[in-house]
Amino acid sequence: MPDTATDLPLAGLRVLDFAQFLAGPVAALRLSDLGAEVIKIERPDGGDLCRAMVVNDQRLEDDSLVFHTFNRGKKSVAANLKEPGDLEMVRRLIGTADVMIHNFRPGVMERIGLGYEQVRALNPALVYGAVSGYGTDGPWVGKPGQDLLVQSLSGIAWLNGNAADGPVPTGFAMLDVATAGNLVQGILACLLRRGRTGAGGLVEVDLLTTAIDLTFEQFTCFLNDNRQTPRRHDSGNANPYQPAPYGLYRTADGFLALAMTPLLRLAELLGDARIAGFSQHEAFSRLNEIKAIIGETIAAHPTGHWLDRLEPAGVWCAPVQDWAGFVASDGFRAADLVQTIVTPAGATAETTRCPLRIDGRAPGATRAAPRLGADTARLRATLATPAAT
């Protein structure tokens, strides 16, 4: 079992994180969780813009709490990339790195002198990760690569909600987090290749491609259904391409989720002969009518009543919990999902832990995010020595 960071799979690797906000920093965070040394390269004046992105008036010391969420366990170097001395320091640092990540708009790093081809000349073994909103070509390249905007452009918002609703985006930055996961996969693949060939590589990911990749099941249905807009269900919509009973239903005291279940078996368990009269084909063609009947039946009793009846029979179902209910559950406690991070001054906050387990153990980084420039002097001094040049 790993007991220290040196036991983790990426121990000994150095990652430079030039990214801001979410997708790039979350990718670097996951590499840090796996043992890599991650150094944020930040503007001396204010640093990562996320430091000032205070959500719900929540802070940890001087920075926003969400900044610490994305950047726990990292180091910080303050550098003005437009200033020749700072740029030279960063170029030297790149020469010592295994991975670098940025999410500037296409062309920005090239103008600075830190585009992929320019960096490869400095360090041929480096794996270079670039995150963008819409890739490097096409009419949308200049658009802001922000999660809500890409959900809106990509059609995702018309998959959520019921038929009578307008577009409904997800309530969290789904595409940023998923794009971070794609970037980590690509980086790890290139590191494996480097182990065989010695050569680094370029990994490019973008939010738009991630949006289509996440919805590949539904988008494939759309492509092969005469490209008709998905028909959201009248009620309890959870997936516009899944037949009844798939969805959410109001009970006497809450809500119940039902997944794939044969209608005849469900009719027996709900005690409603009306459902038994529909064929499995009609579970698609008459799904709104069927779901209305199921909804009427389920609303007559509390959630617990249905769980007691359906779960022992092998029906895939679950209560629809809010976070307060989830945190109070035995399942949450058993999953051990939360850790406490600590600043150098001793301030603390709770956040999530790494979702992976390595050799039976979840890696943990209890250090909060670094103060802006906390590691600049030490690393500058190290880079000035002959061994690092």
Coordinates of C-alpha atoms in Angstrom, one line a residue:
M1 CA 0.0 0.0 0.0
P2 CA 1.3 3.5 -0.8
D3 CA 2.0 5.4 2.4
T4 CA 3.7 8.6 1.0
A5 CA 3.7 10.5 -2.3
T6 CA 6.8 8.7 -3.4
D7 CA 4.8 5.4 -3.6
L8 CA 2.3 6.9 -6.0
P9 CA 2.5 6.1 -9.8
L10 CA 3.5 9.6 -11.0
A11 CA 6.0 10.3 -8.2
G12 CA 9.1 12.0 -9.7
L13 CA 7.3 13.7 -12.5
R14 CA 7.1 17.4 -12.8
V15 CA 4.0 19.1 -14.3
L16 CA 3.7 22.8 -15.2
D17 CA 0.1 24.1 -14.9
F18 CA -0.3 27.3 -16.9
A19 CA -4.1 26.9 -17.0
Q20 CA -6.9 28.9 -15.2
F21 CA -10.4 28.2 -13.9
L22 CA -11.4 24.5 -14.3
A23 CA -10.6 22.0 -17.1
G24 CA -6.8 22.5 -17.2
P25 CA -6.3 22.9 -13.4
V26 CA -8.5 19.8 -12.7
A27 CA -6.4 17.7 -15.1
A28 CA -3.2 18.9 -13.3
L29 CA -4.9 18.2 -9.9
R30 CA -5.5 14.6 -10.9
L31 CA -1.8 14.2 -11.9
S32 CA -0.9 15.7 -8.5
D33 CA -3.2 13.3 -6.7
L34 CA -1.3 10.5 -8.5
G35 CA 2.0 11.8 -7.1
A36 CA 3.3 14.3 -9.6
E37 CA 4.8 17.6 -8.5
V38 CA 2.5 20.2 -10.0
I39 CA 3.7 23.8 -10.3
K40 CA 1.2 26.5 -11.2
I41 CA 2.7 29.3 -13.4
E42 CA 0.7 32.4 -12.5
R43 CA 0.6 36.1 -13.3
P44 CA 2.3 38.1 -10.5
D45 CA -0.6 40.5 -10.5
G46 CA -3.5 38.4 -9.0
G47 CA -2.5 35.0 -10.3
D48 CA -5.0 32.5 -11.6
L49 CA -8.3 34.4 -12.2
C50 CA -10.0 31.7 -10.2
R51 CA -8.4 33.0 -7.0
A52 CA -10.9 35.8 -7.1
M53 CA -13.9 33.7 -8.3
V54 CA -15.8 33.7 -5.0
V55 CA -18.9 31.5 -5.1
N56 CA -21.5 31.8 -2.4
D57 CA -19.1 34.2 -0.5
Q58 CA -16.9 31.2 0.4
R59 CA -13.2 31.8 0.9
L60 CA -10.3 30.0 2.5
E61 CA -7.9 32.7 3.8
D62 CA -7.5 35.2 0.9
D63 CA -8.5 33.1 -2.0
S64 CA -11.8 31.7 -3.2
L65 CA -12.7 28.3 -1.8
V66 CA -13.3 26.9 -5.3
F67 CA -9.7 27.9 -6.2
H68 CA -8.5 25.6 -3.4
T69 CA -10.8 22.9 -4.7
F70 CA -9.1 22.8 -8.1
N71 CA -5.6 23.5 -7.0
R72 CA -4.9 21.7 -3.7
G73 CA -1.5 20.2 -3.2
K74 CA 0.2 22.3 -6.0
K75 CA 3.1 24.8 -5.9
S76 CA 3.0 28.3 -7.3
V77 CA 5.5 30.3 -9.4
A78 CA 4.7 33.9 -10.2
A79 CA 6.0 34.9 -13.7
N80 CA 5.1 37.6 -16.2
L81 CA 5.5 35.8 -19.5
K82 CA 5.8 39.2 -21.3
E83 CA 8.9 40.0 -19.3
P84 CA 12.1 38.6 -20.8
G85 CA 13.7 37.6 -17.5
D86 CA 10.6 35.8 -16.2
L87 CA 10.1 34.1 -19.6
E88 CA 13.6 32.8 -19.6
M89 CA 13.1 31.4 -16.1
V90 CA 9.9 29.6 -17.3
R91 CA 11.8 28.3 -20.3
R92 CA 14.4 26.8 -18.0
L93 CA 11.6 25.3 -15.9
I94 CA 10.1 23.7 -19.0
G95 CA 13.5 22.1 -19.6
T96 CA 13.1 20.2 -16.3
A97 CA 9.4 19.3 -16.7
D98 CA 7.7 16.1 -17.9
V99 CA 4.3 17.6 -18.7
M100 CA 2.9 21.1 -19.3
I101 CA -0.8 22.1 -19.5
H102 CA -2.4 25.3 -20.7
N103 CA -5.8 26.5 -21.7
F104 CA -5.1 29.8 -23.5
R105 CA -7.0 30.4 -26.7
P106 CA -5.3 29.0 -29.8
G107 CA -2.4 31.1 -30.9
V108 CA -1.7 32.8 -27.6
M109 CA 1.1 30.5 -26.4
E110 CA 2.7 30.6 -29.9
R111 CA 2.9 34.4 -29.7
I112 CA 4.5 34.2 -26.3
G113 CA 7.1 31.6 -27.7
L114 CA 5.7 28.6 -25.8
G115 CA 3.7 26.9 -28.4
Y116 CA 4.2 23.1 -28.9
E117 CA 6.8 23.3 -31.6
Q118 CA 8.8 25.9 -29.7
V119 CA 8.6 24.0 -26.5
R120 CA 9.5 20.7 -28.2
A121 CA 12.8 22.3 -29.2
L122 CA 13.5 23.0 -25.6
N123 CA 12.5 19.6 -24.3
P124 CA 11.7 16.9 -26.8
A125 CA 10.6 14.5 -24.1
L126 CA 7.8 16.9 -22.8
V127 CA 4.2 15.9 -23.0
Y128 CA 2.3 19.1 -23.9
G129 CA -1.4 19.3 -23.1
A130 CA -3.6 22.0 -24.6
V131 CA -7.3 22.7 -23.7
S132 CA -9.6 24.8 -25.8
G133 CA -13.3 25.4 -26.2
Y134 CA -13.7 24.5 -29.8
G135 CA -10.4 23.1 -31.1
T136 CA -7.9 25.0 -33.3
D137 CA -9.9 25.4 -36.5
G138 CA -13.3 26.6 -37.6
P139 CA -15.5 29.6 -37.1
W140 CA -16.0 29.1 -33.4
V141 CA -12.3 29.2 -32.4
G142 CA -12.6 32.7 -31.1
K143 CA -15.6 32.1 -29.0
P144 CA -15.2 31.8 -25.2
G145 CA -14.7 28.2 -24.2
Q146 CA -17.0 28.2 -21.2
D147 CA -19.0 25.2 -20.0
L148 CA -22.5 26.7 -20.1
L149 CA -21.9 28.2 -23.5
V150 CA -20.7 24.9 -24.9
Q151 CA -23.6 23.0 -23.4
S152 CA -25.9 25.4 -25.1
L153 CA -24.1 25.3 -28.5
S154 CA -23.8 21.5 -28.5
G155 CA -27.5 20.6 -27.9
I156 CA -27.0 19.1 -24.4
A157 CA -29.4 21.5 -22.8
W158 CA -32.2 20.1 -25.0
L159 CA -31.7 16.6 -23.5
N160 CA -32.5 17.6 -20.0
G161 CA -35.9 18.5 -18.5
N162 CA -39.3 17.5 -19.6
A163 CA -41.0 18.2 -23.0
A164 CA -42.8 21.4 -21.8
D165 CA -39.6 22.9 -20.4
G166 CA -37.2 25.1 -22.3
P167 CA -33.5 24.1 -22.5
V168 CA -32.1 22.8 -19.2
P169 CA -28.3 22.8 -18.7
T170 CA -26.7 20.6 -16.0
G171 CA -26.2 22.3 -12.6
F172 CA -22.4 21.8 -12.6
A173 CA -19.5 22.3 -15.0
M174 CA -19.9 18.8 -16.5
L175 CA -17.9 19.5 -19.7
D176 CA -14.9 21.1 -17.9
V177 CA -14.5 18.1 -15.6
A178 CA -15.0 15.6 -18.4
T179 CA -12.5 17.4 -20.6
A180 CA -10.0 17.3 -17.8
G181 CA -10.5 13.5 -17.6
N182 CA -9.9 13.3 -21.4
L183 CA -6.7 15.3 -21.1
V184 CA -5.4 13.1 -18.3
Q185 CA -6.0 10.0 -20.4
G186 CA -4.1 11.5 -23.3
I187 CA -1.2 12.7 -21.1
L188 CA -0.8 9.3 -19.5
A189 CA -0.9 7.6 -22.9
C190 CA 1.9 9.8 -24.1
L191 CA 3.9 9.2 -21.0
L192 CA 3.6 5.5 -21.6
R193 CA 4.8 6.0 -25.2
R194 CA 7.6 8.1 -24.0
G195 CA 8.7 5.2 -21.8
R196 CA 9.2 3.2 -25.0
T197 CA 10.5 5.8 -27.5
G198 CA 11.8 8.7 -25.4
A199 CA 9.7 11.2 -27.3
G200 CA 7.1 13.5 -25.8
G201 CA 3.9 14.5 -27.6
L202 CA 1.0 16.9 -28.0
V203 CA -2.4 16.2 -26.5
E204 CA -5.2 18.5 -27.5
V205 CA -8.7 18.4 -26.0
D206 CA -11.7 20.7 -26.3
L207 CA -15.0 21.2 -24.6
L208 CA -17.1 20.8 -27.8
T209 CA -15.6 17.4 -28.7
T210 CA -16.1 16.3 -25.1
A211 CA -19.8 17.3 -25.2
I212 CA -20.4 15.0 -28.2
D213 CA -18.3 12.2 -26.7
L214 CA -20.2 12.4 -23.5
T215 CA -23.5 12.1 -25.4
F216 CA -22.3 9.6 -27.9
E217 CA -25.1 7.2 -27.1
Q218 CA -27.9 9.8 -27.6
F219 CA -26.1 11.6 -30.5
T220 CA -25.7 8.3 -32.4
C221 CA -29.5 7.7 -32.0
F222 CA -30.0 11.2 -33.4
L223 CA -27.7 10.6 -36.4
N224 CA -29.6 7.4 -37.3
D225 CA -33.1 8.7 -36.6
N226 CA -33.3 11.0 -39.6
R227 CA -31.6 13.6 -37.4
Q228 CA -34.8 14.4 -35.6
T229 CA -34.5 16.5 -32.4
P230 CA -34.7 14.1 -29.4
R231 CA -38.3 13.9 -28.0
R232 CA -38.1 14.6 -24.3
H233 CA -40.7 12.8 -22.2
D234 CA -43.7 14.7 -20.9
S235 CA -42.8 13.8 -17.3
G236 CA -39.8 12.3 -15.5
N237 CA -37.5 12.7 -18.4
A238 CA -34.1 11.2 -17.7
N239 CA -33.1 10.0 -21.2
P240 CA -35.2 10.9 -24.3
Y241 CA -34.2 7.6 -26.0
Q242 CA -35.1 5.3 -23.1
P243 CA -38.6 3.7 -23.1
A244 CA -41.0 3.7 -20.1
P245 CA -40.6 3.3 -17.2
Y246 CA -37.2 4.9 -17.3
G247 CA -37.3 8.2 -15.3
L248 CA -38.2 10.0 -12.1
Y249 CA -41.6 9.8 -10.4
R250 CA -43.1 11.8 -7.5
T251 CA -44.1 9.7 -4.5
A252 CA -46.3 10.7 -1.6
D253 CA -43.2 12.1 0.2
G254 CA -40.5 12.5 -2.4
F255 CA -39.3 11.1 -5.7
L256 CA -38.3 7.6 -7.0
A257 CA -36.0 6.8 -9.9
L258 CA -36.9 3.8 -12.0
A259 CA -34.5 2.3 -14.5
M260 CA -35.0 -0.4 -17.1
T261 CA -37.8 -2.8 -16.0
P262 CA -40.1 -5.0 -18.1
L263 CA -43.6 -3.5 -18.0
L264 CA -45.3 -6.8 -17.2
R265 CA -43.1 -7.3 -14.1
L266 CA -43.6 -3.7 -13.0
A267 CA -47.4 -4.0 -13.4
E268 CA -47.3 -6.9 -11.0
L269 CA -45.2 -5.2 -8.4
L270 CA -47.1 -1.9 -8.6
G271 CA -50.4 -3.7 -8.5
D272 CA -51.7 -1.8 -11.6
A273 CA -53.2 -4.0 -14.3
R274 CA -53.3 -1.0 -16.7
I275 CA -49.6 -1.2 -17.2
A276 CA -49.7 -4.9 -18.1
G277 CA -51.8 -4.1 -21.2
F278 CA -48.9 -2.4 -23.0
S279 CA -46.4 -4.3 -25.0
Q280 CA -42.6 -3.7 -24.8
H281 CA -42.9 -2.0 -28.2
E282 CA -45.4 0.4 -26.8
A283 CA -43.0 1.2 -24.1
F284 CA -41.4 3.4 -26.8
S285 CA -44.4 4.4 -28.9
R286 CA -46.7 5.2 -26.0
L287 CA -44.2 6.0 -23.3
N288 CA -45.8 9.3 -22.2
E289 CA -49.2 7.5 -21.6
I290 CA -47.5 4.7 -19.7
K291 CA -45.4 7.0 -17.6
A292 CA -48.5 9.0 -16.7
I293 CA -50.2 5.8 -15.4
I294 CA -47.1 4.8 -13.5
G295 CA -46.8 8.2 -12.0
E296 CA -50.4 8.2 -10.8
T297 CA -49.8 4.8 -9.1
I298 CA -46.5 5.7 -7.5
A299 CA -47.8 9.0 -6.1
A300 CA -50.2 7.1 -3.8
H301 CA -47.5 5.8 -1.5
P302 CA -44.2 7.1 0.1
T303 CA -40.8 6.3 -1.4
G304 CA -40.0 3.8 1.3
H305 CA -43.1 1.8 0.5
W306 CA -42.0 1.3 -3.1
L307 CA -38.3 0.6 -2.2
D308 CA -39.4 -2.1 0.1
R309 CA -41.5 -3.7 -2.6
L310 CA -39.3 -3.1 -5.7
E311 CA -35.7 -3.6 -4.5
P312 CA -36.2 -7.2 -3.1
A313 CA -37.7 -8.0 -6.5
G314 CA -34.6 -6.9 -8.3
V315 CA -36.0 -3.8 -9.8
W316 CA -33.4 -1.1 -10.5
C317 CA -34.7 1.8 -8.4
A318 CA -33.5 4.4 -6.0
P319 CA -34.7 7.4 -3.9
V320 CA -34.0 10.8 -5.4
Q321 CA -31.9 12.4 -2.6
D322 CA -30.7 15.9 -2.2
W323 CA -27.2 16.4 -0.8
A324 CA -28.3 16.7 2.7
G325 CA -30.0 13.3 2.4
F326 CA -27.1 11.8 0.6
V327 CA -24.5 13.0 3.2
A328 CA -26.7 11.5 6.0
S329 CA -26.8 8.1 4.3
D330 CA -24.8 4.9 5.1
G331 CA -23.7 4.8 1.5
F332 CA -22.0 8.2 1.7
R333 CA -20.3 7.3 5.0
A334 CA -19.0 4.0 3.6
A335 CA -17.6 5.7 0.4
D336 CA -15.3 8.0 2.3
L337 CA -15.6 10.8 -0.2
V338 CA -14.4 13.8 1.7
Q339 CA -11.1 15.0 3.0
T340 CA -9.9 18.1 4.9
I341 CA -7.4 20.5 3.4
V342 CA -5.2 22.8 5.5
T343 CA -3.4 26.1 4.6
P344 CA 0.0 26.9 6.0
A345 CA -1.7 29.2 8.5
G346 CA -3.9 26.4 9.7
A347 CA -7.2 27.3 8.1
T348 CA -9.2 24.3 7.0
A349 CA -12.0 23.3 4.6
E350 CA -13.6 20.1 3.5
T351 CA -13.5 19.0 -0.1
T352 CA -13.7 15.9 -2.2
R353 CA -10.9 13.3 -2.4
C354 CA -9.3 11.7 -5.5
P355 CA -11.8 9.3 -6.9
L356 CA -9.1 6.6 -7.7
R357 CA -7.7 3.9 -5.5
I358 CA -4.1 2.9 -6.0
D359 CA -3.0 -0.5 -4.5
G360 CA -6.2 -0.4 -2.4
R361 CA -5.8 3.1 -1.1
A362 CA -7.1 6.5 -2.2
P363 CA -4.4 9.1 -2.6
G364 CA -4.9 12.2 -0.5
A365 CA -3.5 15.8 -0.7
T366 CA -4.2 17.6 2.5
R367 CA -2.3 20.8 1.5
A368 CA -4.6 23.6 0.3
A369 CA -3.7 25.5 -2.8
P370 CA -0.5 27.5 -2.7
R371 CA -0.2 31.2 -2.0
L372 CA 0.6 33.1 -5.2
G373 CA 4.3 32.9 -5.9
A374 CA 5.1 30.8 -2.8
D375 CA 7.7 28.7 -4.7
T376 CA 9.1 31.3 -7.1
A377 CA 12.3 32.2 -5.2
R378 CA 13.3 28.6 -4.4
L379 CA 12.7 27.4 -8.0
R380 CA 14.4 30.4 -9.5
A381 CA 17.5 29.7 -7.4
T382 CA 17.4 26.0 -8.3
L383 CA 17.2 26.8 -12.0
A384 CA 20.1 29.2 -11.8
T385 CA 22.5 26.4 -10.8
P386 CA 24.6 24.7 -13.5
A387 CA 23.0 21.3 -12.8
A388 CA 19.6 22.6 -14.0
T389 CA 20.8 24.4 -17.1

